[in-house]
JSON list of C-alpha atoms in Angstrom, two decimals:
[
{"chain": "K", "resi": 1, "resn": "MET", "atom": "CA", "xyz": [67.17, 48.98, -3.37]},
{"chain": "K", "resi": 2, "resn": "LYS", "atom": "CA", "xyz": [69.42, 51.75, -4.70]},
{"chain": "K", "resi": 3, "resn": "LEU", "atom": "CA", "xyz": [68.37, 54.25, -7.32]},
{"chain": "K", "resi": 4, "resn": "ASN", "atom": "CA", "xyz": [71.21, 54.83, -9.68]},
{"chain": "K", "resi": 5, "resn": "PRO", "atom": "CA", "xyz": [70.47, 58.28, -11.46]},
{"chain": "K", "resi": 6, "resn": "LYS", "atom": "CA", "xyz": [70.81, 57.94, -15.35]},
{"chain": "K", "resi": 7, "resn": "ASN", "atom": "CA", "xyz": [71.35, 54.00, -14.94]},
{"chain": "K", "resi": 8, "resn": "GLY", "atom": "CA", "xyz": [68.53, 52.42, -13.34]},
{"chain": "K", "resi": 9, "resn": "ILE", "atom": "CA", "xyz": [67.33, 50.81, -9.97]},
{"chain": "K", "resi": 10, "resn": "ASP", "atom": "CA", "xyz": [69.02, 47.95, -7.93]},
{"chain": "K", "resi": 11, "resn": "SER", "atom": "CA", "xyz": [70.48, 45.55, -10.67]},
{"chain": "K", "resi": 12, "resn": "LEU", "atom": "CA", "xyz": [68.24, 46.97, -13.39]},
{"chain": "K", "resi": 13, "resn": "LEU", "atom": "CA", "xyz": [69.98, 48.82, -16.00]},
{"chain": "K", "resi": 14, "resn": "PHE", "atom": "CA", "xyz": [68.36, 50.92, -18.85]},
{"chain": "K", "resi": 15, "resn": "GLY", "atom": "CA", "xyz": [68.70, 49.14, -22.08]},
{"chain": "K", "resi": 16, "resn": "MET", "atom": "CA", "xyz": [68.07, 45.61, -20.64]},
{"chain": "K", "resi": 17, "resn": "LYS", "atom": "CA", "xyz": [65.84, 43.27, -22.73]},
{"chain": "K", "resi": 18, "resn": "GLN", "atom": "CA", "xyz": [63.05, 41.35, -21.04]},
{"chain": "K", "resi": 19, "resn": "LYS", "atom": "CA", "xyz": [65.06, 38.10, -20.80]},
{"chain": "K", "resi": 20, "resn": "ASP", "atom": "CA", "xyz": [67.77, 40.10, -18.88]},
{"chain": "K", "resi": 21, "resn": "VAL", "atom": "CA", "xyz": [65.36, 41.27, -16.39]},
{"chain": "K", "resi": 22, "resn": "VAL", "atom": "CA", "xyz": [63.59, 37.81, -16.04]},
{"chain": "K", "resi": 23, "resn": "GLU", "atom": "CA", "xyz": [67.07, 36.26, -15.37]},
{"chain": "K", "resi": 24, "resn": "ARG", "atom": "CA", "xyz": [67.49, 38.55, -12.43]},
{"chain": "K", "resi": 25, "resn": "TYR", "atom": "CA", "xyz": [63.88, 38.95, -11.01]},
{"chain": "K", "resi": 26, "resn": "GLY", "atom": "CA", "xyz": [61.94, 35.99, -12.53]},
{"chain": "K", "resi": 27, "resn": "GLN", "atom": "CA", "xyz": [58.72, 36.20, -14.28]},
{"chain": "K", "resi": 28, "resn": "PRO", "atom": "CA", "xyz": [56.68, 39.39, -13.48]},
{"chain": "K", "resi": 29, "resn": "THR", "atom": "CA", "xyz": [53.70, 39.15, -11.37]},
{"chain": "K", "resi": 30, "resn": "LYS", "atom": "CA", "xyz": [51.71, 40.77, -14.14]},
{"chain": "K", "resi": 31, "resn": "GLN", "atom": "CA", "xyz": [52.51, 41.69, -17.86]},
{"chain": "K", "resi": 32, "resn": "PHE", "atom": "CA", "xyz": [50.51, 43.82, -20.39]},
{"chain": "K", "resi": 33, "resn": "GLU", "atom": "CA", "xyz": [50.91, 46.12, -23.34]},
{"chain": "K", "resi": 34, "resn": "ASP", "atom": "CA", "xyz": [50.13, 49.74, -23.14]},
{"chain": "K", "resi": 35, "resn": "ASP", "atom": "CA", "xyz": [48.33, 51.77, -25.77]},
{"chain": "K", "resi": 36, "resn": "GLU", "atom": "CA", "xyz": [51.66, 52.55, -27.58]},
{"chain": "K", "resi": 37, "resn": "GLY", "atom": "CA", "xyz": [52.67, 48.91, -27.91]},
{"chain": "K", "resi": 38, "resn": "ASN", "atom": "CA", "xyz": [55.17, 48.93, -25.06]},
{"chain": "K", "resi": 39, "resn": "VAL", "atom": "CA", "xyz": [55.55, 45.99, -22.70]},
{"chain": "K", "resi": 40, "resn": "ILE", "atom": "CA", "xyz": [54.84, 46.74, -19.08]},
{"chain": "K", "resi": 41, "resn": "TYR", "atom": "CA", "xyz": [56.22, 44.21, -16.34]},
{"chain": "K", "resi": 42, "resn": "LEU", "atom": "CA", "xyz": [54.88, 44.56, -12.80]},
{"chain": "K", "resi": 43, "resn": "TYR", "atom": "CA", "xyz": [56.63, 42.95, -9.90]},
{"chain": "K", "resi": 44, "resn": "PHE", "atom": "CA", "xyz": [54.34, 43.12, -6.89]},
{"chain": "K", "resi": 45, "resn": "ASP", "atom": "CA", "xyz": [56.84, 42.10, -4.15]},
{"chain": "K", "resi": 46, "resn": "GLN", "atom": "CA", "xyz": [59.48, 44.68, -5.34]},
{"chain": "K", "resi": 47, "resn": "ARG", "atom": "CA", "xyz": [56.81, 47.27, -6.06]},
{"chain": "K", "resi": 48, "resn": "LEU", "atom": "CA", "xyz": [58.23, 47.93, -9.61]},
{"chain": "K", "resi": 49, "resn": "ARG", "atom": "CA", "xyz": [56.60, 48.79, -12.82]},
{"chain": "K", "resi": 50, "resn": "LEU", "atom": "CA", "xyz": [59.07, 48.42, -15.78]},
{"chain": "K", "resi": 51, "resn": "THR", "atom": "CA", "xyz": [58.47, 49.74, -19.39]},
{"chain": "K", "resi": 52, "resn": "PHE", "atom": "CA", "xyz": [60.14, 48.14, -22.35]},
{"chain": "K", "resi": 53, "resn": "TYR", "atom": "CA", "xyz": [59.89, 50.55, -25.21]},
{"chain": "K", "resi": 54, "resn": "GLU", "atom": "CA", "xyz": [58.45, 48.89, -28.48]},
{"chain": "K", "resi": 55, "resn": "GLU", "atom": "CA", "xyz": [60.34, 51.48, -30.67]},
{"chain": "K", "resi": 56, "resn": "GLU", "atom": "CA", "xyz": [63.64, 50.62, -29.06]},
{"chain": "K", "resi": 57, "resn": "GLU", "atom": "CA", "xyz": [63.63, 46.81, -29.64]},
{"chain": "K", "resi": 58, "resn": "PHE", "atom": "CA", "xyz": [61.73, 46.41, -26.24]},
{"chain": "K", "resi": 59, "resn": "ARG", "atom": "CA", "xyz": [64.49, 47.85, -24.15]},
{"chain": "K", "resi": 60, "resn": "LEU", "atom": "CA", "xyz": [64.01, 48.77, -20.38]},
{"chain": "K", "resi": 61, "resn": "GLY", "atom": "CA", "xyz": [63.70, 52.64, -20.63]},
{"chain": "K", "resi": 62, "resn": "TYR", "atom": "CA", "xyz": [61.39, 53.71, -17.73]},
{"chain": "K", "resi": 63, "resn": "ILE", "atom": "CA", "xyz": [60.94, 52.47, -14.10]},
{"chain": "K", "resi": 64, "resn": "ILE", "atom": "CA", "xyz": [58.36, 53.31, -11.46]},
{"chain": "K", "resi": 65, "resn": "THR", "atom": "CA", "xyz": [58.50, 52.12, -7.85]},
{"chain": "K", "resi": 66, "resn": "SER", "atom": "CA", "xyz": [56.89, 52.83, -4.62]},
{"chain": "K", "resi": 67, "resn": "ASN", "atom": "CA", "xyz": [59.20, 50.23, -2.71]},
{"chain": "K", "resi": 68, "resn": "PRO", "atom": "CA", "xyz": [59.72, 51.77, 0.70]},
{"chain": "K", "resi": 69, "resn": "GLU", "atom": "CA", "xyz": [63.38, 50.54, 0.60]},
{"chain": "K", "resi": 70, "resn": "VAL", "atom": "CA", "xyz": [64.35, 52.54, -2.46]},
{"chain": "K", "resi": 71, "resn": "GLU", "atom": "CA", "xyz": [67.39, 54.90, -1.66]},
{"chain": "K", "resi": 72, "resn": "LEU", "atom": "CA", "xyz": [69.10, 57.58, -3.57]},
{"chain": "K", "resi": 73, "resn": "LEU", "atom": "CA", "xyz": [72.43, 58.61, -2.22]},
{"chain": "K", "resi": 74, "resn": "ASP", "atom": "CA", "xyz": [71.73, 56.81, 0.97]},
{"chain": "K", "resi": 75, "resn": "LYS", "atom": "CA", "xyz": [68.45, 58.65, 1.63]},
{"chain": "K", "resi": 76, "resn": "LYS", "atom": "CA", "xyz": [65.16, 56.77, 1.66]},
{"chain": "K", "resi": 77, "resn": "LEU", "atom": "CA", "xyz": [62.81, 58.26, -0.79]},
{"chain": "K", "resi": 78, "resn": "ILE", "atom": "CA", "xyz": [59.29, 56.85, 0.05]},
{"chain": "K", "resi": 79, "resn": "GLY", "atom": "CA", "xyz": [57.82, 58.51, 3.01]},
{"chain": "K", "resi": 80, "resn": "ALA", "atom": "CA", "xyz": [60.23, 61.47, 2.99]},
{"chain": "K", "resi": 81, "resn": "GLU", "atom": "CA", "xyz": [59.15, 65.05, 3.12]},
{"chain": "K", "resi": 82, "resn": "VAL", "atom": "CA", "xyz": [59.79, 66.09, -0.56]},
{"chain": "K", "resi": 83, "resn": "GLU", "atom": "CA", "xyz": [60.90, 69.63, 0.17]},
{"chain": "K", "resi": 84, "resn": "VAL", "atom": "CA", "xyz": [63.42, 68.51, 2.75]},
{"chain": "K", "resi": 85, "resn": "LEU", "atom": "CA", "xyz": [64.58, 65.73, 0.40]},
{"chain": "K", "resi": 86, "resn": "LYS", "atom": "CA", "xyz": [65.02, 67.93, -2.45]},
{"chain": "K", "resi": 87, "resn": "LYS", "atom": "CA", "xyz": [67.08, 70.26, -0.44]},
{"chain": "K", "resi": 88, "resn": "GLU", "atom": "CA", "xyz": [69.27, 67.33, 0.67]},
{"chain": "K", "resi": 89, "resn": "LEU", "atom": "CA", "xyz": [70.07, 65.96, -2.98]},
{"chain": "K", "resi": 90, "resn": "PRO", "atom": "CA", "xyz": [72.70, 67.64, -5.18]},
{"chain": "K", "resi": 91, "resn": "PHE", "atom": "CA", "xyz": [70.11, 68.08, -7.81]},
{"chain": "K", "resi": 92, "resn": "LYS", "atom": "CA", "xyz": [69.11, 71.68, -7.83]},
{"chain": "K", "resi": 93, "resn": "SER", "atom": "CA", "xyz": [66.84, 72.22, -10.78]},
{"chain": "K", "resi": 94, "resn": "TRP", "atom": "CA", "xyz": [63.23, 70.89, -10.07]},
{"chain": "K", "resi": 95, "resn": "GLU", "atom": "CA", "xyz": [59.98, 71.58, -12.08]},
{"chain": "K", "resi": 96, "resn": "VAL", "atom": "CA", "xyz": [56.92, 71.05, -9.98]},
{"chain": "K", "resi": 97, "resn": "GLU", "atom": "CA", "xyz": [53.60, 70.10, -11.59]},
{"chain": "K", "resi": 98, "resn": "ARG", "atom": "CA", "xyz": [50.49, 69.91, -9.19]},
{"chain": "K", "resi": 99, "resn": "PHE", "atom": "CA", "xyz": [47.46, 67.69, -9.42]},
{"chain": "K", "resi": 100, "resn": "ASP", "atom": "CA", "xyz": [44.96, 68.25, -6.59]},
{"chain": "K", "resi": 101, "resn": "ALA", "atom": "CA", "xyz": [46.74, 66.58, -3.52]},
{"chain": "K", "resi": 102, "resn": "THR", "atom": "CA", "xyz": [49.65, 65.21, -5.54]},
{"chain": "K", "resi": 103, "resn": "GLU", "atom": "CA", "xyz": [52.71, 66.96, -7.14]},
{"chain": "K", "resi": 104, "resn": "ASN", "atom": "CA", "xyz": [55.40, 65.69, -9.39]},
{"chain": "K", "resi": 105, "resn": "HIS", "atom": "CA", "xyz": [58.87, 66.95, -8.76]},
{"chain": "K", "resi": 106, "resn": "PHE", "atom": "CA", "xyz": [60.89, 66.59, -11.96]},
{"chain": "K", "resi": 107, "resn": "ASN", "atom": "CA", "xyz": [64.70, 66.82, -12.34]},
{"chain": "K", "resi": 108, "resn": "GLU", "atom": "CA", "xyz": [65.32, 66.68, -16.11]},
{"chain": "K", "resi": 109, "resn": "SER", "atom": "CA", "xyz": [69.08, 66.27, -15.89]},
{"chain": "K", "resi": 110, "resn": "ASN", "atom": "CA", "xyz": [68.61, 62.77, -14.18]},
{"chain": "K", "resi": 111, "resn": "TRP", "atom": "CA", "xyz": [65.00, 62.16, -15.61]},
{"chain": "K", "resi": 112, "resn": "LEU", "atom": "CA", "xyz": [63.86, 61.67, -12.13]},
{"chain": "K", "resi": 113, "resn": "ILE", "atom": "CA", "xyz": [60.38, 62.22, -10.76]},
{"chain": "K", "resi": 114, "resn": "LEU", "atom": "CA", "xyz": [59.34, 62.39, -7.10]},
{"chain": "K", "resi": 115, "resn": "GLN", "atom": "CA", "xyz": [55.63, 62.11, -6.70]},
{"chain": "K", "resi": 116, "resn": "SER", "atom": "CA", "xyz": [54.34, 63.48, -3.47]},
{"chain": "K", "resi": 117, "resn": "GLU", "atom": "CA", "xyz": [50.90, 63.41, -1.85]},
{"chain": "K", "resi": 118, "resn": "PHE", "atom": "CA", "xyz": [50.45, 66.03, 1.03]},
{"chain": "K", "resi": 119, "resn": "GLY", "atom": "CA", "xyz": [54.09, 66.77, 0.99]},
{"chain": "K", "resi": 120, "resn": "THR", "atom": "CA", "xyz": [55.29, 63.16, 1.34]},
{"chain": "K", "resi": 121, "resn": "VAL", "atom": "CA", "xyz": [57.05, 61.13, -1.49]},
{"chain": "K", "resi": 122, "resn": "ILE", "atom": "CA", "xyz": [54.85, 58.24, -2.42]},
{"chain": "K", "resi": 123, "resn": "ARG", "atom": "CA", "xyz": [56.35, 57.17, -5.70]},
{"chain": "K", "resi": 124, "resn": "VAL", "atom": "CA", "xyz": [59.54, 57.51, -7.69]},
{"chain": "K", "resi": 125, "resn": "GLU", "atom": "CA", "xyz": [60.12, 57.38, -11.51]},
{"chain": "K", "resi": 126, "resn": "ILE", "atom": "CA", "xyz": [63.26, 57.26, -13.55]},
{"chain": "K", "resi": 127, "resn": "GLY", "atom": "CA", "xyz": [63.86, 57.23, -17.11]},
{"chain": "K", "resi": 128, "resn": "ALA", "atom": "CA", "xyz": [66.74, 56.35, -19.47]},
{"chain": "K", "resi": 129, "resn": "LEU", "atom": "CA", "xyz": [68.36, 59.61, -20.80]},
{"chain": "K", "resi": 130, "resn": "ILE", "atom": "CA", "xyz": [68.41, 60.79, -24.32]},
{"chain": "K", "resi": 131, "resn": "ASP", "atom": "CA", "xyz": [71.43, 61.99, -25.89]},
{"chain": "K", "resi": 132, "resn": "ASP", "atom": "CA", "xyz": [70.47, 65.55, -27.39]},
{"chain": "K", "resi": 133, "resn": "VAL", "atom": "CA", "xyz": [73.01, 65.59, -29.93]},
{"chain": "K", "resi": 134, "resn": "LYS", "atom": "CA", "xyz": [72.47, 61.96, -31.39]},
{"chain": "K", "resi": 135, "resn": "ASP", "atom": "CA", "xyz": [68.92, 62.03, -30.51]},
{"chain": "K", "resi": 136, "resn": "GLU", "atom": "CA", "xyz": [69.01, 58.45, -29.12]},
{"chain": "K", "resi": 137, "resn": "PHE", "atom": "CA", "xyz": [68.68, 56.69, -25.79]},
{"chain": "K", "resi": 138, "resn": "GLN", "atom": "CA", "xyz": [71.85, 56.44, -23.75]},
{"chain": "K", "resi": 139, "resn": "TRP", "atom": "CA", "xyz": [71.61, 52.77, -22.85]},
{"chain": "K", "resi": 140, "resn": "LYS", "atom": "CA", "xyz": [73.72, 51.46, -19.77]},
{"chain": "K", "resi": 141, "resn": "PHE", "atom": "CA", "xyz": [73.41, 47.78, -20.35]},
{"chain": "K", "resi": 142, "resn": "LYS", "atom": "CA", "xyz": [75.66, 46.22, -22.54]},
{"chain": "K", "resi": 143, "resn": "SER", "atom": "CA", "xyz": [74.55, 42.78, -23.85]}
]
């Protein structure tokens, strides 16, 4: 399962509608709405959490995974030592937010979060980018 910065994960591209995702992955294991009216799909087998933004015509805008097969630039993410991984990646700007035993390592230029616990990556989050000039999402999926 390849993470494609700025684009999505695997065959999932930012901007897809729910029907596009279902065509590729089938029905989600679980589906619900969050407090903001966004639709969330959970795929247990793939260990994916997909967010479709209500304010963006329910386009896929955020992906969270803890899939042990997720890779970025041929590097496995889950289970990697976060500080070693960050040095191996070409992204040099990281903001770190600490919560007890977990840390979020955020790279804004790729809207990528590596969440670590005890120094090991346990979860990856990636979001669609927003064009600063136009102030709108840069959707990668063309329907």
